[in-house]
Amino acid sequence: MSDEKKVNEKTKQEQLEQYKVDDSNKKMTTNQGLKVSEDELSLTAGERGPTLMEDFHFREKMTHFDNERIPERVVHARGFAAHGYFEAYESMEQYTKAKFLSEPGKKTPTFTRFSTVVGQRGSTDIPRDVRGFATKFYTEEGNYDLVANNMPIFFIQDAMKFPDIVHAIKPEPHNEIPQATAAHDTFWDWAANNQESANQIMWLMSDRGIPKSFRTMEGFGINTFRFVNGEGKSHFVKFHWKPKLGVHSVVWDEAQKISGKNPDFNRQDLYDQIEMGNFPEWELGVQVIEEKDEFAFDFDILDATKFWPEEDVPVKIVGKLTLNRNVDNFFSETEQVAFHPGHVVPGIDFSNDPLLQGRLFSYTDTQLIRLMGPNFHEIPINRSVCPFHNNQREGYHRQTINKGPVAYHNNSLSNNHPKPATEAEGGYVHYEEKVEGRKIRRRSASFEDHFSQAKLFWNSMSPVERKHIIDAFSFEVGKVKSMNVRQQVVEMFANVDTELATAFATNIGSQPPSTTGSSVTKSSPAVSMANTVKTALTRKVGVIIKDGFNDTAVTDILHGLHANGIVYEIISGRQGMLKGTSGKELMVDHSFITTDSVLYDALYIVGGSDEDDEFQQNATYFVKEAFKHYKPIGATGAGAKLLDEYSMLGSPGVVSGNDQKFVNEFTEAIAAHRHWDRVIVTDK
Ligand code: HDE
């Protein structure tokens, strides 16, 4: 059993060990390099006297501390990041001259930050929200940032409206309530009065809004970009990240409980899995549309509230991202990283998508205040790996010491250096799109249909996914105090589907809608999570066990689960060592007090020999929660008796046994993620 334990233990013992360093030769200094003789006592006039102004060491230490915080991001404040690399599968030269996509096997270092959008820095990882998925590629041609979300569309069509949606969804300004949620009046008031948000809200109300793990999220560049090849030919392109582990979420009751039991749920998962060597992977996909087909669709391809159904525009897989290294320091790396959709390399260019155009302004603007000045590209995490030379100088926090008197272009004193590069030398040349028009503030008529794709999304959902969407609307809009706003929301979503709107109208005490729904019958199976990859790999099982467990069977079963790529934690009535029937020992990771049923993908109930009411009660609570959340449950010996007592045995995803056949059946049940066909009776 020791091998598997090691895998789990790595996150705790070995991680701590790695930080032990032999510092005996290094002495503590001030920031000026002066060796410090005392770090815990201020300089005072006598043992009981006042502190002296001349205590420069105290003042330096305290001033630094007083200034430790920087403003959090105005959106996407709560994030978590990891290093990795991107590997191209093939040459994309036909479409783009970007070098990181130019040959099979080519590797580019990366840094990826996942985030929630609405909550503040200290909020929960698992609210119902859109997630950010931003990747910096440190390419030989400069940094390329793919600043994506986990849903393929956005709330608005024009960046001009971004401050409005963000103000409406953030905590209300008079009392700063509620935190990290759209479930309040101002958001739904905004939504009902800005109906272009319908498609994004459908996705947000779906299970995509509560991802189980960053590792089981898709990523979407949302905006339409251009690929430009060596001949100067352009194609429209959308970017996708496809997780190798499939797309999976938790259920809403679970999400709310996790937020209390472990608000670091998603970041902990990513950190631990990387430490264990289970490096998460996503494949990069592109959807490509020829310029001649710009108007071939029943939506405008520049409208960021629309996705391109994969069945119409296939996703071509072009490479893979692997995250394989946690950061050394959260602040220096995760907090100080600065992404920007305008960080592009030759071969990637912009479309006229009005949301993208506005984003191209906003990201640098926001970094100027957050990172205090124009030199944030010099912070180590933001530095490109290729050298940069230009005549920009000075400003807050300048690190580079430029030499010489020449800081202007077109000069003779320095041989006109640094010189711009020609296109052939790798100089970035913007795609020469022909543009002409009057100066207007007007939206194209091709942006007007807000409901057809929202309906297409609804059509694509499985019955369980639809039920979850209705429940989510019932929760979110049910939290709105204004009955008038509730009714407006009902009417708005009746434009999508009458059955949907009627169902949640009933739950929230509103009138049935007077509008009738969209007549679109098309669906896109690719957007349903029911059709995603299913695997047991890296799933986390809570093993509920106590002294006197059947150790021959259990040892083999745990070995078997481990061999199938499953991770487990041992849970019992107390921490310390447990003893099995023939003397084998097992170390407990968690007592019932330090963990909870909602933190596991599945439970394995073993129990032990003697009667113990408290253990029994706790085990029963864990099992009932897991059962209610449709999770796989396995049992051996006394554990199976417990499941039988509550008539759970025989339900979908509940298996028992003590041999290899059981290991296989349990693994299969775990791979299924959740067993939606299970009948949940409320007293279970
Ligand atoms: Fe952002 N967004 N955004 N956004 N966004 C920011 O930049 C903005 C949008 C996204 O991990 C800010 O550095 C505007 C879409 C991610 O550091 C800010 C508009 C998508 C992150 C900003 C959008 C995104 C941000 C805040 C509408 C998916 C976190 C802090 C026009 C394609 C990056 C910062 C990280 C962050 C502006 C809409 C993705 C204010 C104006 C659509 C993943 O500049």
XYZ file of C-alpha atoms and ligand atoms in Angstrom:
728
model
C 0.000 0.000 0.000
C 2.967 2.270 0.546
C 3.376 3.254 -3.115
C -0.083 4.721 -3.444
C 0.191 6.506 -0.131
C 3.306 8.184 -1.417
C 1.400 9.629 -4.355
C -1.054 11.227 -1.996
C 1.515 12.249 0.546
C 3.644 14.074 -2.000
C 1.380 17.071 -1.771
C 1.951 17.346 1.948
C 5.311 16.011 3.196
C 7.563 16.258 0.167
C 6.324 19.673 -0.792
C 7.363 21.022 2.575
C 10.729 19.262 2.426
C 11.640 20.965 -0.854
C 11.535 24.367 0.795
C 14.121 23.444 3.419
C 17.358 25.118 2.326
C 20.767 25.381 3.890
C 20.916 29.075 4.595
C 23.620 28.991 7.217
C 25.945 31.195 5.165
C 23.320 33.739 4.226
C 22.738 36.489 6.738
C 19.628 38.620 6.940
C 20.075 42.104 5.468
C 18.019 45.228 4.918
C 16.962 46.036 1.365
C 20.121 48.118 1.120
C 22.231 45.032 1.824
C 23.189 46.009 5.355
C 23.489 42.996 7.679
C 20.832 43.071 10.370
C 21.715 42.261 13.984
C 18.192 42.107 15.439
C 14.881 41.602 13.626
C 12.303 41.315 16.360
C 12.910 44.232 18.686
C 12.502 47.912 17.785
C 15.160 50.404 18.777
C 13.930 52.057 21.964
C 15.245 54.590 24.472
C 15.686 52.263 27.401
C 13.934 48.956 28.040
C 10.556 50.567 28.681
C 11.047 53.731 26.619
C 9.641 55.018 23.309
C 10.714 53.805 19.861
C 13.298 55.981 18.146
C 12.813 57.638 14.762
C 16.280 56.583 13.700
C 15.273 52.894 13.666
C 15.659 52.637 9.882
C 15.361 48.860 9.984
C 11.955 49.007 11.690
C 10.789 51.700 9.261
C 11.952 49.802 6.177
C 10.318 46.546 7.313
C 7.049 48.250 8.228
C 6.892 50.475 5.129
C 7.383 47.495 2.893
C 4.633 45.632 4.703
C 2.289 48.632 4.583
C 2.612 48.647 0.802
C 2.332 44.914 0.145
C -1.028 45.050 -1.580
C -1.718 46.142 -5.131
C -5.187 46.745 -6.578
C -6.889 43.519 -7.561
C -7.999 43.087 -11.156
C -11.297 44.899 -11.738
C -12.619 41.636 -13.219
C -10.998 38.174 -12.963
C -9.526 39.156 -9.571
C -9.429 35.622 -8.192
C -7.048 33.496 -10.197
C -4.626 30.620 -10.079
C -1.852 29.830 -12.515
C 0.755 27.303 -13.592
C 3.678 27.036 -15.975
C 3.735 24.625 -18.871
C 4.492 24.219 -22.526
C 2.687 24.095 -25.829
C 3.587 21.518 -28.450
C 2.466 21.922 -32.054
C 1.130 18.784 -33.771
C 1.691 19.913 -37.338
C 2.693 22.853 -39.489
C -0.070 25.441 -39.834
C 1.892 27.416 -42.428
C -0.993 27.081 -44.865
C -2.943 29.426 -42.573
C -0.496 31.317 -40.389
C 3.138 32.279 -40.333
C 3.165 32.202 -36.503
C 6.376 30.338 -35.706
C 5.024 28.524 -32.637
C 2.589 26.743 -34.989
C 5.058 26.196 -37.802
C 6.366 22.633 -37.318
C 5.272 19.410 -35.649
C 6.836 18.876 -32.233
C 7.805 22.521 -31.773
C 7.622 23.418 -28.073
C 6.905 26.861 -26.609
C 6.961 27.673 -22.873
C 3.663 28.948 -21.465
C 2.015 30.417 -18.378
C -1.723 29.895 -17.841
C -3.959 31.731 -15.373
C -7.485 30.522 -14.594
C -9.899 32.857 -12.869
C -13.437 33.594 -11.842
C -14.806 36.894 -13.154
C -17.051 38.501 -10.572
C -15.732 37.695 -7.097
C -13.059 39.560 -5.236
C -9.587 38.104 -4.700
C -10.556 36.234 -1.549
C -13.871 34.879 -2.808
C -14.756 31.245 -3.426
C -13.346 29.285 -6.357
C -16.716 27.834 -7.181
C -19.484 30.396 -7.619
C -21.775 30.223 -10.633
C -19.689 32.377 -12.966
C -17.766 32.507 -16.221
C -14.122 31.377 -15.847
C -11.069 33.029 -17.406
C -8.479 30.836 -19.120
C -5.555 33.045 -20.172
C -2.339 31.655 -21.657
C 0.894 33.468 -22.377
C 3.063 31.777 -25.003
C 6.694 32.875 -24.655
C 7.489 32.500 -28.368
C 10.722 33.295 -30.171
C 8.856 36.142 -31.911
C 7.620 37.766 -28.703
C 4.804 36.980 -26.285
C 1.490 35.789 -27.638
C -1.472 35.908 -25.217
C -4.582 33.810 -25.809
C -6.922 35.450 -23.271
C -9.891 33.089 -23.236
C -12.958 32.164 -21.175
C -14.589 28.776 -20.511
C -17.655 29.655 -22.587
C -17.522 30.514 -26.301
C -19.577 33.734 -26.242
C -19.928 36.917 -24.256
C -22.694 39.009 -22.657
C -22.338 41.995 -24.963
C -21.531 42.859 -28.545
C -19.733 46.159 -28.047
C -16.968 46.831 -25.514
C -18.591 50.186 -24.743
C -21.093 48.285 -22.562
C -18.494 46.418 -20.491
C -18.486 48.852 -17.530
C -22.305 48.529 -17.386
C -22.455 44.736 -17.261
C -19.608 44.619 -14.754
C -21.202 47.245 -12.506
C -24.493 45.359 -12.655
C -23.067 41.922 -11.824
C -20.620 43.015 -9.102
C -21.883 43.410 -5.503
C -24.365 46.258 -5.349
C -22.518 49.505 -4.621
C -24.573 50.762 -1.658
C -23.862 47.750 0.590
C -21.369 45.557 -1.321
C -23.698 42.547 -1.223
C -23.759 39.856 -2.625
C -20.274 38.515 -3.261
C -19.299 36.585 -6.413
C -22.741 35.953 -7.804
C -25.175 37.181 -10.424
C -28.104 36.252 -8.173
C -29.290 39.771 -7.349
C -31.477 42.553 -8.681
C -29.006 44.725 -10.537
C -27.619 41.908 -12.684
C -31.021 40.627 -13.786
C -32.327 44.144 -14.298
C -29.349 44.766 -16.588
C -29.909 41.435 -18.379
C -33.594 42.035 -19.085
C -32.740 45.457 -20.479
C -29.804 44.207 -22.570
C -31.180 41.213 -24.359
C -28.052 40.517 -26.382
C -26.931 38.732 -23.187
C -29.447 35.866 -23.680
C -27.027 33.351 -25.206
C -24.288 33.912 -22.615
C -26.806 33.702 -19.776
C -28.064 30.334 -21.051
C -24.479 29.042 -20.887
C -23.974 30.606 -17.463
C -27.113 28.942 -16.093
C -25.904 25.608 -17.492
C -23.485 23.315 -15.669
C -20.602 25.103 -17.442
C -21.013 27.828 -14.791
C -19.790 25.512 -11.999
C -16.784 23.577 -13.315
C -15.520 20.697 -11.183
C -11.935 21.551 -11.953
C -9.895 23.912 -14.120
C -8.634 20.664 -15.643
C -12.134 19.815 -16.871
C -12.957 23.130 -18.520
C -12.905 24.031 -22.174
C -11.402 27.351 -23.210
C -12.592 29.664 -25.990
C -10.900 32.730 -27.436
C -14.471 34.002 -28.105
C -13.509 36.878 -30.379
C -12.876 36.319 -34.055
C -9.212 36.737 -34.943
C -7.347 36.344 -38.214
C -4.687 33.913 -39.272
C -2.386 35.407 -41.909
C 0.024 33.176 -43.858
C 3.374 33.911 -45.506
C 1.650 34.970 -48.737
C -0.426 37.526 -46.866
C -3.655 35.513 -47.211
C -6.054 35.868 -44.298
C -8.634 33.519 -42.748
C -11.018 34.238 -39.871
C -10.259 32.054 -36.874
C -11.655 31.147 -33.470
C -9.537 29.405 -30.813
C -10.554 26.474 -28.598
C -8.958 24.566 -25.724
C -10.243 20.997 -25.320
C -9.403 19.292 -22.003
C -8.119 15.716 -22.340
C -10.134 14.763 -19.246
C -13.424 15.995 -20.743
C -15.718 18.796 -19.576
C -17.221 18.168 -16.131
C -19.003 20.144 -13.452
C -20.331 19.745 -9.940
C -23.995 20.095 -8.987
C -25.239 23.361 -7.529
C -25.965 22.100 -4.009
C -22.432 20.719 -3.949
C -20.915 23.966 -5.271
C -22.490 25.974 -2.484
C -21.272 23.559 0.182
C -17.762 23.363 -1.310
C -17.604 27.157 -1.119
C -17.777 26.819 2.653
C -15.801 23.594 3.150
C -12.939 24.505 0.832
C -13.184 27.808 -1.067
C -9.808 26.903 -2.650
C -11.339 23.794 -4.223
C -10.293 24.424 -7.847
C -6.873 25.870 -7.121
C -6.098 23.105 -4.636
C -7.020 20.522 -7.242
C -4.758 22.028 -9.902
C -1.878 22.495 -7.485
C -2.098 18.969 -6.046
C -2.469 17.218 -9.384
C 0.558 19.039 -10.793
C 2.562 18.147 -7.661
C 1.539 14.499 -8.093
C 2.781 14.542 -11.672
C -0.715 14.279 -13.164
C -0.065 17.097 -15.591
C -3.287 18.478 -17.062
C -3.511 18.754 -20.831
C -5.676 20.617 -23.325
C -5.588 20.390 -27.082
C -5.615 23.631 -29.041
C -8.253 23.696 -31.744
C -9.007 26.262 -34.420
C -12.118 26.940 -36.439
C -11.205 28.545 -39.725
C -13.493 30.462 -42.093
C -12.358 31.690 -45.474
C -12.716 35.401 -46.156
C -15.118 34.670 -49.014
C -17.474 32.952 -46.520
C -17.669 35.929 -44.177
C -21.398 36.299 -44.851
C -22.278 32.620 -45.327
C -23.788 32.149 -41.853
C -27.130 32.989 -40.266
C -25.284 35.130 -37.711
C -22.518 37.692 -38.058
C -19.103 36.132 -37.499
C -17.954 39.392 -35.877
C -20.664 39.141 -33.200
C -19.134 37.886 -29.929
C -22.535 36.756 -28.634
C -22.470 33.953 -31.229
C -20.376 30.799 -31.406
C -19.625 28.881 -34.578
C -21.321 25.478 -34.190
C -18.665 22.797 -34.556
C -20.951 20.805 -36.800
C -20.865 23.711 -39.307
C -17.247 24.781 -38.845
C -15.159 21.832 -37.614
C -12.540 22.333 -34.930
C -9.120 21.395 -36.246
C -6.782 20.212 -33.467
C -3.338 21.747 -33.917
C -1.379 21.187 -30.701
C -1.380 20.493 -26.992
C -0.866 22.502 -23.811
C 0.579 20.729 -20.758
C 0.749 22.371 -17.339
C 3.658 20.834 -15.465
C 4.972 23.303 -12.901
C 3.401 25.242 -10.062
C 4.530 28.792 -9.463
C 7.254 29.528 -6.921
C 5.527 32.637 -5.666
C 1.865 33.520 -6.113
C 2.257 37.287 -5.993
C 5.292 37.589 -8.264
C 3.865 35.322 -10.922
C 0.090 34.801 -10.724
C -0.774 38.257 -9.427
C 1.707 40.227 -11.521
C 1.147 38.483 -14.824
C -0.362 40.880 -17.355
C -2.325 39.438 -20.254
C -3.528 41.346 -23.276
C -5.357 40.114 -26.401
C -3.241 42.652 -28.292
C -0.063 40.696 -27.519
C 0.151 38.938 -30.894
C 2.876 37.547 -33.129
C 3.203 37.740 -36.937
C 0.521 35.487 -38.454
C -2.165 36.381 -35.882
C -4.224 39.514 -36.463
C -7.526 41.068 -35.450
C -11.014 41.196 -36.883
C -13.376 44.170 -36.572
C -15.386 42.429 -33.822
C -16.343 45.529 -31.771
C -15.831 43.672 -28.507
C -12.312 42.693 -29.476
C -11.516 46.208 -30.657
C -12.449 47.573 -27.223
C -10.504 44.860 -25.428
C -7.423 45.910 -27.362
C -7.542 49.215 -25.497
C -8.606 48.018 -22.059
C -5.958 45.528 -20.993
C -2.921 47.831 -21.077
C -4.975 50.587 -19.556
C -5.889 48.415 -16.585
C -2.293 47.247 -16.038
C -1.086 50.833 -15.806
C -2.888 51.356 -12.521
C -2.679 47.781 -11.239
C 1.056 47.390 -11.842
C 1.795 51.106 -11.438
C 3.219 52.414 -14.653
C 4.295 51.453 -18.143
C 7.179 49.097 -17.293
C 5.201 45.987 -16.332
C 6.690 44.127 -19.292
C 9.939 44.076 -17.291
C 8.452 42.038 -14.418
C 9.994 38.563 -14.816
C 6.697 36.726 -15.503
C 5.843 39.217 -18.265
C 9.230 39.385 -19.955
C 9.395 37.941 -23.428
C 12.119 35.373 -23.990
C 13.388 37.183 -27.072
C 15.343 40.411 -26.587
C 13.563 43.729 -26.963
C 15.067 46.989 -28.133
C 13.341 50.301 -28.514
C 13.601 53.932 -27.502
C 11.056 53.772 -24.688
C 12.617 54.997 -21.460
C 12.049 55.651 -17.780
C 8.726 55.596 -15.895
C 7.800 53.945 -12.598
C 9.842 50.872 -11.653
C 12.188 50.977 -14.640
C 14.557 47.998 -14.403
C 16.615 48.323 -17.588
C 19.657 50.568 -17.496
C 19.828 51.871 -21.034
C 23.238 53.086 -22.103
C 24.213 56.029 -24.263
C 22.642 59.350 -25.213
C 20.428 58.216 -28.104
C 16.775 57.489 -27.230
C 15.071 58.498 -30.471
C 14.444 56.949 -33.810
C 15.890 58.210 -37.052
C 19.297 59.095 -35.797
C 22.799 59.142 -37.104
C 24.649 59.100 -33.769
C 23.854 55.431 -33.157
C 23.647 54.106 -36.725
C 19.864 54.473 -36.541
C 19.594 51.697 -33.926
C 17.341 50.080 -32.924
C 15.961 49.766 -36.458
C 12.484 48.500 -37.440
C 12.499 45.054 -39.095
C 11.066 44.403 -42.529
C 8.278 41.840 -42.869
C 10.825 39.334 -44.190
C 12.926 39.935 -41.089
C 9.921 39.179 -38.854
C 8.538 42.709 -38.493
C 4.834 42.684 -37.593
C 2.795 44.074 -40.472
C -0.942 44.557 -39.922
C -3.235 42.791 -42.359
C -4.165 45.280 -45.049
C -7.892 44.979 -44.721
C -9.762 47.519 -46.769
C -11.852 49.689 -44.471
C -14.104 52.605 -45.358
C -17.247 54.024 -43.844
C -18.925 56.911 -42.185
C -18.252 57.759 -38.551
C -21.347 56.371 -36.824
C -22.494 54.970 -33.499
C -24.763 52.252 -34.847
C -24.968 48.472 -34.613
C -25.161 46.413 -37.799
C -28.572 44.815 -38.423
C -26.724 41.489 -38.668
C -26.177 41.681 -34.879
C -29.883 41.884 -34.066
C -30.945 38.261 -33.490
C -30.377 37.549 -29.783
C -32.421 34.399 -29.333
C -31.877 31.876 -32.147
C -28.540 30.626 -30.861
C -29.703 30.643 -27.256
C -32.469 28.334 -28.456
C -29.967 26.202 -30.388
C -28.038 25.814 -27.125
C -31.228 24.826 -25.264
C -32.087 22.316 -28.022
C -28.636 20.765 -27.616
C -28.998 20.039 -23.899
C -29.736 16.600 -22.440
C -32.826 16.334 -20.169
C -30.590 16.546 -17.071
C -28.792 19.612 -18.401
C -32.157 21.274 -19.078
C -33.348 20.499 -15.575
C -30.185 22.085 -14.175
C -30.719 25.204 -16.298
C -34.298 25.566 -15.020
C -33.064 25.078 -11.430
C -30.314 27.652 -11.952
C -32.760 30.259 -13.273
C -35.074 29.464 -10.364
C -32.252 30.047 -7.886
C -30.725 33.134 -9.494
C -33.888 34.984 -10.470
C -35.587 33.719 -7.306
C -33.044 35.804 -5.353
C -34.174 38.978 -7.129
C -36.360 41.134 -4.876
C -38.123 43.142 -7.578
C -41.106 41.173 -8.900
C -41.093 43.473 -11.899
C -37.535 42.504 -12.796
C -38.398 38.816 -12.305
C -41.267 39.143 -14.745
C -39.066 40.924 -17.285
C -36.588 38.043 -17.104
C -39.379 35.497 -17.613
C -40.543 37.397 -20.709
C -36.981 37.692 -22.010
C -36.252 33.967 -21.813
C -39.633 33.051 -23.222
C -38.105 34.391 -26.441
C -35.705 31.464 -26.159
C -38.061 28.710 -25.025
C -41.563 28.972 -23.583
C -41.268 25.740 -21.589
C -38.057 26.951 -19.931
C -39.517 30.338 -19.028
C -42.797 28.852 -17.806
C -40.958 26.322 -15.637
C -38.867 28.859 -13.772
C -41.699 31.425 -13.692
C -43.705 28.873 -11.677
C -40.791 28.256 -9.294
C -40.241 31.950 -8.579
C -43.888 32.945 -8.253
C -44.026 34.973 -11.482
C -46.734 34.960 -14.095
C -46.355 32.586 -17.066
C -44.815 34.414 -20.032
C -46.905 36.087 -22.692
C -44.172 35.752 -25.362
C -43.660 32.626 -27.451
C -40.266 31.020 -27.944
C -37.897 30.865 -30.877
C -38.815 28.415 -33.620
C -35.228 27.278 -34.189
C -35.007 23.477 -34.226
C -31.300 23.118 -34.934
C -28.970 21.742 -32.260
C -25.226 21.352 -31.765
C -24.434 18.073 -29.950
C -20.850 19.293 -29.418
C -21.974 21.830 -26.806
C -23.681 19.256 -24.573
C -21.524 18.022 -21.710
C -23.360 14.708 -22.013
C -21.192 14.007 -25.065
C -17.834 14.744 -23.472
C -14.835 12.490 -22.750
C -15.369 10.222 -19.734
C -12.422 8.844 -17.797
C -11.555 7.769 -14.257
C -8.022 9.167 -14.564
C -7.025 11.458 -11.649
C -10.455 11.208 -10.005
C -10.317 11.548 -6.228
C -11.959 8.889 -4.065
C -12.609 9.291 -0.340
C -12.036 5.946 1.405
C -14.148 5.687 4.576
C -12.522 3.132 6.782
C -11.731 2.282 10.409
C -9.748 -0.091 12.579
C -10.359 -3.759 11.896
C -10.878 -3.319 8.163
C -10.512 -6.346 5.925
C -6.932 -5.582 4.945
C -6.237 -8.295 2.374
C -9.187 -7.293 0.209
C -8.814 -3.554 0.770
C -5.078 -3.490 0.028
C -5.662 -5.147 -3.336
C -8.592 -2.880 -4.138
C -6.652 0.296 -3.367
C -3.765 -1.027 -5.481
C -6.251 -1.705 -8.266
C -7.768 1.770 -8.113
C -4.312 3.335 -8.096
C -3.320 1.229 -11.110
C -6.355 2.689 -12.910
C -5.043 6.228 -12.337
C -7.368 7.030 -9.424
C -6.191 9.090 -6.468
C -7.576 8.439 -2.993
C -7.595 9.836 0.521
C -8.173 7.832 3.695
C -10.953 9.191 5.917
C -11.760 7.918 9.395
C -13.115 8.935 12.787
C -9.667 10.142 13.834
C -6.285 10.881 12.298
C -3.245 8.645 12.862
C -2.725 4.963 11.946
C -5.423 2.328 11.421
C -4.915 -1.427 11.783
C -6.530 -4.047 9.564
C -7.610 -7.571 10.528
C -4.229 -9.100 9.752
C -2.208 -6.215 11.135
C -1.639 -4.054 8.036
C -1.416 -0.366 8.809
C -2.921 2.558 6.965
C -2.339 6.249 7.618
C -5.420 8.444 7.801
C -5.367 11.610 5.656
C -8.486 13.174 7.129
C -10.838 12.739 10.029
C -14.508 13.426 9.350
C -13.871 16.862 10.854
C -11.159 17.966 8.403
C -12.859 16.980 5.181
C -16.295 16.545 3.629
C -18.172 14.352 1.209
C -18.539 17.196 -1.317
C -14.758 17.366 -1.804
C -14.565 13.931 -3.506
C -15.474 12.571 -6.925
C -16.533 9.261 -5.393
C -16.639 7.425 -2.061
C -15.413 3.958 -1.190
C -17.005 2.689 2.021
C -15.151 -0.023 3.851
C -15.923 0.475 7.527
C -14.297 -1.875 10.043
C -14.947 -4.560 12.599
C -16.565 -3.167 15.726
C -19.733 -1.169 16.207
C -19.125 2.558 16.564
C -22.156 4.824 16.448
C -20.290 8.052 15.794
C -18.331 6.533 12.894
C -21.565 5.095 11.545
C -23.327 8.462 11.699
C -20.510 10.285 9.951
C -20.147 7.610 7.285
C -23.895 7.763 6.701
C -23.778 11.546 6.261
C -20.914 11.244 3.751
C -22.686 8.542 1.783
C -26.039 10.305 1.700
C -24.419 13.480 0.390
C -22.529 11.564 -2.294
C -25.671 9.670 -3.253
C -27.684 12.879 -3.507
C -25.002 14.394 -5.745
C -25.207 11.390 -8.095
C -21.625 10.340 -7.307
C -20.191 6.863 -7.759
C -20.094 4.888 -4.501
C -18.231 1.629 -3.935
C -18.380 -0.606 -0.869
C -16.701 -3.632 0.658
C -17.734 -5.673 3.711
C -19.321 -3.560 6.445
C -19.550 -0.671 3.969
C -21.888 -2.678 1.733
C -24.122 -3.362 4.756
C -24.429 0.357 5.361
C -25.432 1.037 1.760
C -27.951 -1.777 1.954
C -29.488 -0.296 5.074
C -30.353 2.846 3.089
C -31.473 0.865 -0.001
C -28.703 2.402 -2.099
C -27.157 -0.851 -3.290
C -28.290 -1.605 -6.819
C -28.871 2.064 -7.670
C -26.994 3.288 -10.761
C -23.335 3.955 -9.928
C -23.418 2.119 -6.584
C -21.296 -1.055 -6.620
C -19.957 -3.457 -4.018
C -17.506 -6.335 -3.874
C -14.040 -7.285 -2.744
C -12.162 -8.426 -5.838
C -10.758 -7.260 -9.185
C -14.212 -7.407 -10.760
C -15.311 -4.818 -8.206
C -12.277 -2.644 -9.002
C -13.256 -2.695 -12.671
C -16.920 -1.949 -12.017
C -16.101 0.840 -9.575
C -13.591 2.360 -12.013
C -16.241 2.319 -14.715
C -18.731 3.963 -12.378
C -16.155 6.641 -11.496
C -15.384 7.296 -15.172
C -19.089 8.035 -15.783
C -18.673 11.119 -13.520
C -22.265 11.266 -12.257
C -25.187 8.829 -12.388
C -28.079 11.040 -13.375
C -30.469 8.124 -13.814
C -30.346 7.472 -10.065
C -33.641 8.020 -8.248
C -33.090 10.393 -5.355
C -35.582 10.034 -2.542
C -35.476 13.004 -0.251
C -34.994 11.097 3.003
C -31.768 9.491 1.681
Fe -11.414 40.674 -20.267
N -10.501 42.019 -19.065
N -12.540 42.145 -21.053
N -12.486 39.334 -21.340
N -10.389 39.199 -19.464
C -9.598 41.744 -18.120
O -7.609 42.920 -17.814
C -12.256 43.441 -20.958
C -13.508 39.606 -22.198
C -10.386 37.900 -19.836
O -5.816 36.144 -15.823
C -8.988 42.971 -17.523
O -5.660 42.466 -16.787
C -13.171 44.198 -21.773
C -13.776 38.476 -23.036
C -9.550 37.125 -18.957
O -5.005 38.175 -15.756
C -9.643 44.106 -18.299
C -14.022 43.276 -22.316
C -12.875 37.522 -22.643
C -9.016 38.034 -18.048
C -10.552 43.349 -19.249
C -13.607 41.989 -21.876
C -12.091 38.070 -21.595
C -9.553 39.328 -18.390
C -9.035 43.050 -16.036
C -15.235 43.485 -23.191
C -12.723 36.096 -23.172
C -8.090 37.732 -16.893
C -7.642 42.769 -15.546
C -15.113 44.216 -24.247
C -12.281 36.013 -24.529
C -6.656 37.734 -17.352
C -6.844 42.688 -16.730
C -5.758 37.315 -16.222
C -9.236 40.510 -17.727
C -11.288 43.986 -20.169
C -14.290 40.808 -22.224
C -11.068 37.313 -20.941
C -10.377 45.121 -17.471
C -13.184 45.680 -21.921
C -14.813 38.393 -24.150
C -9.289 35.625 -19.022
O -8.710 44.844 -19.024
